[in-house]
XYZ file of C-alpha atoms in Angstrom:
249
model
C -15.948 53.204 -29.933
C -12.924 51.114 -31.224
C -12.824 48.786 -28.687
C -14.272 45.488 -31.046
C -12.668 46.653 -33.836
C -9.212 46.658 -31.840
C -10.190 43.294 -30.221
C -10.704 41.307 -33.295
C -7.223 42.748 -34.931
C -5.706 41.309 -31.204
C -4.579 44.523 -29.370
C -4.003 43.316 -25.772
C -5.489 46.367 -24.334
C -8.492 47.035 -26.275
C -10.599 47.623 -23.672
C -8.675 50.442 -22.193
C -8.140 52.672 -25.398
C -8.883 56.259 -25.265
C -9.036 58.322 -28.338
C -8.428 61.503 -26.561
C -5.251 60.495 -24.293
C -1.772 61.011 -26.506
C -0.242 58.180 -25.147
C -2.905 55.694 -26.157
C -3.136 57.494 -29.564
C 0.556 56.970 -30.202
C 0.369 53.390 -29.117
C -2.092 52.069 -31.056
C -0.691 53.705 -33.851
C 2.636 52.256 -33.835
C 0.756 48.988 -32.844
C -1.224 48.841 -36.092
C 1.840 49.798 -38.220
C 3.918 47.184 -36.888
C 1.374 44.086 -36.864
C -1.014 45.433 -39.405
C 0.240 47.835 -41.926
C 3.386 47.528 -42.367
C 4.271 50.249 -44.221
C 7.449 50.948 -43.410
C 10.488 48.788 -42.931
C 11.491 48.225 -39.475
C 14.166 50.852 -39.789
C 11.755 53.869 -40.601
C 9.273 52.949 -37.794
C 11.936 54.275 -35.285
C 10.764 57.777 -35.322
C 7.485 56.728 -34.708
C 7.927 54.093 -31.773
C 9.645 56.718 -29.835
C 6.059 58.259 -28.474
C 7.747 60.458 -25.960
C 9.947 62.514 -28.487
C 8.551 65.899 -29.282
C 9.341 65.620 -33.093
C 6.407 62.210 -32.922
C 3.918 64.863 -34.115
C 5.972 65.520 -37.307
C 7.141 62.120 -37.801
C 3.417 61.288 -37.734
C 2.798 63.901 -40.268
C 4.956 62.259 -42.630
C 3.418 59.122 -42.002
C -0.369 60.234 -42.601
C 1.305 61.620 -45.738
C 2.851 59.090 -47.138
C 0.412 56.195 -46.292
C -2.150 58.847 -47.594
C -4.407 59.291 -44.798
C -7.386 62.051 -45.908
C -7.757 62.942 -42.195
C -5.745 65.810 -41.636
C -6.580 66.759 -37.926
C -8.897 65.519 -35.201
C -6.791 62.682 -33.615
C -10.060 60.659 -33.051
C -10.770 60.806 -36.622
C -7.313 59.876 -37.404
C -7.486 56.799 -34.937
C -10.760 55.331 -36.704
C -9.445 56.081 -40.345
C -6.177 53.897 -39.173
C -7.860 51.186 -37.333
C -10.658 50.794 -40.591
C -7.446 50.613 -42.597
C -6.355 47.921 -40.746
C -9.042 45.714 -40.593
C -9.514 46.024 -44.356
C -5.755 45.251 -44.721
C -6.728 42.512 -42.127
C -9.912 40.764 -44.391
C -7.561 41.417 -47.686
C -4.366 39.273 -46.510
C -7.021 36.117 -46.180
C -10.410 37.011 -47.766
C -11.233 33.339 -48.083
C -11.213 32.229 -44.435
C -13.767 35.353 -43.742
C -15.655 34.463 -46.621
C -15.941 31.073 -44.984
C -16.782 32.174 -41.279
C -19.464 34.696 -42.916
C -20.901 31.302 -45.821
C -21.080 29.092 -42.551
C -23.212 31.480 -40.405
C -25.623 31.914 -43.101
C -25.741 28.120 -43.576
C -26.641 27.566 -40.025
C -29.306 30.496 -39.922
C -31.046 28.478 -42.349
C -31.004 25.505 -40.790
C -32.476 27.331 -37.773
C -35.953 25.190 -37.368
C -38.660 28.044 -36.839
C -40.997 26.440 -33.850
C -44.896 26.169 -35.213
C -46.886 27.852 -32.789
C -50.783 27.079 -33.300
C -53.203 29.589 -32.785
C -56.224 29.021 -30.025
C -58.102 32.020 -32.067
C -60.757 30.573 -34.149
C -60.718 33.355 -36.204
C -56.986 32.442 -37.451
C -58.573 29.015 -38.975
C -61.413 30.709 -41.097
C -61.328 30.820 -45.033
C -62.592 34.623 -45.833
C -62.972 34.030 -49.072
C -65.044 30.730 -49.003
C -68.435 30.359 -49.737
C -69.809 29.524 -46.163
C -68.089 32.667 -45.011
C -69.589 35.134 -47.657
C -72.600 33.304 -46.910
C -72.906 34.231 -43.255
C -71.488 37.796 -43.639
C -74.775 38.082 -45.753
C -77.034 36.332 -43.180
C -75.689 38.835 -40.822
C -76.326 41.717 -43.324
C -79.847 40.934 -44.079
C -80.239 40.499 -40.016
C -78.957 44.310 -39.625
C -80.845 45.519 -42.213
C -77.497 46.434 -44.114
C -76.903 46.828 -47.698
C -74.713 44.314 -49.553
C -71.648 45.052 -51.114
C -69.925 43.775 -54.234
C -66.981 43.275 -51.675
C -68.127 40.715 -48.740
C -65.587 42.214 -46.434
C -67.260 45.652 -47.033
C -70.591 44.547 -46.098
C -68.638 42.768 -42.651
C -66.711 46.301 -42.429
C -70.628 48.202 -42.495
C -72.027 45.202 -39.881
C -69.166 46.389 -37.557
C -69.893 49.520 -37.636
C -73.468 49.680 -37.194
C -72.992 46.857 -34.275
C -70.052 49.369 -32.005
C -72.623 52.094 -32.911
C -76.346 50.567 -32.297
C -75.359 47.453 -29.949
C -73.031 49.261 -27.188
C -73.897 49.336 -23.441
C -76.639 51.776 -23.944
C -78.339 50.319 -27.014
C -78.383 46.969 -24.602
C -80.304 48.124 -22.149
C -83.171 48.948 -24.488
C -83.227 45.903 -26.960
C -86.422 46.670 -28.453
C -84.373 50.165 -30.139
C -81.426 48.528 -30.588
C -81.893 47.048 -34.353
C -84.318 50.167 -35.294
C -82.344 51.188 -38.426
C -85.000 52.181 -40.354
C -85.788 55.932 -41.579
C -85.426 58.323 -44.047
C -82.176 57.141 -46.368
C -78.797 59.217 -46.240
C -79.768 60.172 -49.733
C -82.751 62.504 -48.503
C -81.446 64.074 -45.570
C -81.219 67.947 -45.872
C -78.026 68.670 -44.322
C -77.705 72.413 -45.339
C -77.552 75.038 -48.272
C -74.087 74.516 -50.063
C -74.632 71.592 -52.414
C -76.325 72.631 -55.276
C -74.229 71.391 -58.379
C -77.028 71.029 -60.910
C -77.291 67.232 -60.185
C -79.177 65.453 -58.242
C -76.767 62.335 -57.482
C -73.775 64.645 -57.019
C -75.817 66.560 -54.627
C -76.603 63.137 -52.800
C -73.107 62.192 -52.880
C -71.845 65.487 -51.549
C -74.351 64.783 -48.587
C -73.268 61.412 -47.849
C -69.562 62.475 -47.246
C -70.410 65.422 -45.334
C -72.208 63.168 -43.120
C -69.326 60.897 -42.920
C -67.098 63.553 -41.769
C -69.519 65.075 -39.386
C -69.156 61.566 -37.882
C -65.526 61.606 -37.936
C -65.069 65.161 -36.088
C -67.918 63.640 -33.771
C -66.152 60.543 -32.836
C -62.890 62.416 -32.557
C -63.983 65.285 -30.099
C -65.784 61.942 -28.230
C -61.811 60.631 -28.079
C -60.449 64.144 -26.966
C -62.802 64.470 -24.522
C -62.265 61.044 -23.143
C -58.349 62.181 -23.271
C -59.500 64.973 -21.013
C -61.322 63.442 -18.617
C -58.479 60.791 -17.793
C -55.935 63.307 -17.565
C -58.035 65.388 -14.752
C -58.689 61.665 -13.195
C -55.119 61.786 -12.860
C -53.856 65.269 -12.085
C -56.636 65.681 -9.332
C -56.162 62.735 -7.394
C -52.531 62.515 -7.644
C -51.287 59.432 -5.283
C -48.790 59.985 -2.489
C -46.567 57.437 -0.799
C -46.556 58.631 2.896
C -43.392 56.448 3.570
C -41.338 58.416 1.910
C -42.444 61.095 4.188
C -40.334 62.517 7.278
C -41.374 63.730 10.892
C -38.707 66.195 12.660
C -35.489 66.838 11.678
């Protein structure tokens, strides 16, 4: 977890630091105080660059509390509170030259030259909101038999619909039913007692979106059942590779 960090600030062994051994603690401590830091004179870093004395662990208290480390325990913690400290120390002795390394790589992201890729889907190249597309979206509508919308992509929304619904594989094979769309209107349908609110068109409306969400828990059970179906596929013709199989002992 500290291995870049110790790489850019130069520690020759940065890729074999571990937080939890004592020995690599203590070195990379006294590392970062005497190339990074710098806290103390050369004079006062001797308790500390003695790693094998058994007064270190005091010596480093001292430390911690006099370059006013917050971390109190956890030597992990302690490590990645130093080596943050250094690399801010680090960016602070010569802000500019960073500054410059991090201006220049933005410079040359924006010189990056995106590559145009061109799209082999007509549909990409159409104008929605011209005329000649409204036009046919109502050509289509008046061929379906479907109410126009203030909204043309409504009315293409409603084509859509009715085409998945009344033009799938079934409605194919019996062309002369497929575009039979016409019946009593939504608006008359009984559907049930339970929408009586004095008004007519609020009744009407109250009809319409129960049908809708009849249609919604219709086409959803049609999904979970479908979900069903596949899984059984699965689970009751499961496929066995006979090579991995073994004859005697």
């Amino acid at each position: 977890m500290f291995e870049r960090r110790l790489k850019a600030l130069g520690y020759l062994e940065w890729d074999k630091v571990n937080g939890n051994n004592t020995e690599h603690f203590r070195k990379v401590i006294i590392w970062l105080e005497d190339q990074k830091i710098r806290h103390y004179t050369i004079d006062d870093r001797k308790k500390l660059r003695d790693i094998t004395s058994s007064e270190w662990p005091n010596a480093f208290e001292k430390y911690c509390n006099d370059i006013k480390c917050p971390i109190t325990k956890n030597e992990i913690d302690q490590l990645e509170w130093f080596i943050g400290y250094a690399v801010w120390l680090e960016f602070e002795d010569d802000c500019q030259k960073y500054q410059q390394v991090v201006g220049s790589k933005a410079k040359d992201k924006k010189e990056v030259k995106v590559p145009s890729i061109k799209s082999t889907n007509p549909l990409d190249n159409l104008d929605f909101d011209s005329d000649a597309f409204k036009n046919g979206v109502n050509s289509i509508a008046k061929l379906l038999n479907v109410p126009k919308h203030s909204d043309h992509l409504v009315t293409l929304q409603a084509c859509s619909k009715l085409v998945c619904n009344k033009l799938n594989a079934d409605a194919i094979k019996q062309p002369n039913n497929a575009l039979n769309t016409k019946g009593k209107s939504q608006t008359k349908v009984i559907i049930g007692p339970g929408f009586n609110m004095g008004d007519a068109m609020l009744d009407n409306a109250a009809k319409g979106l129960s049908l809708l969400y009849i249609q919604d828990l219709r086409n959803l059970q049609t999904k979970i059942n479908e979900t069903i179906v596949a899984v059984q596929n699965i689970t009751a013709n499961p496929k066995t590779d006979t090579k991995l199989g073994k004859v005697g002992k």
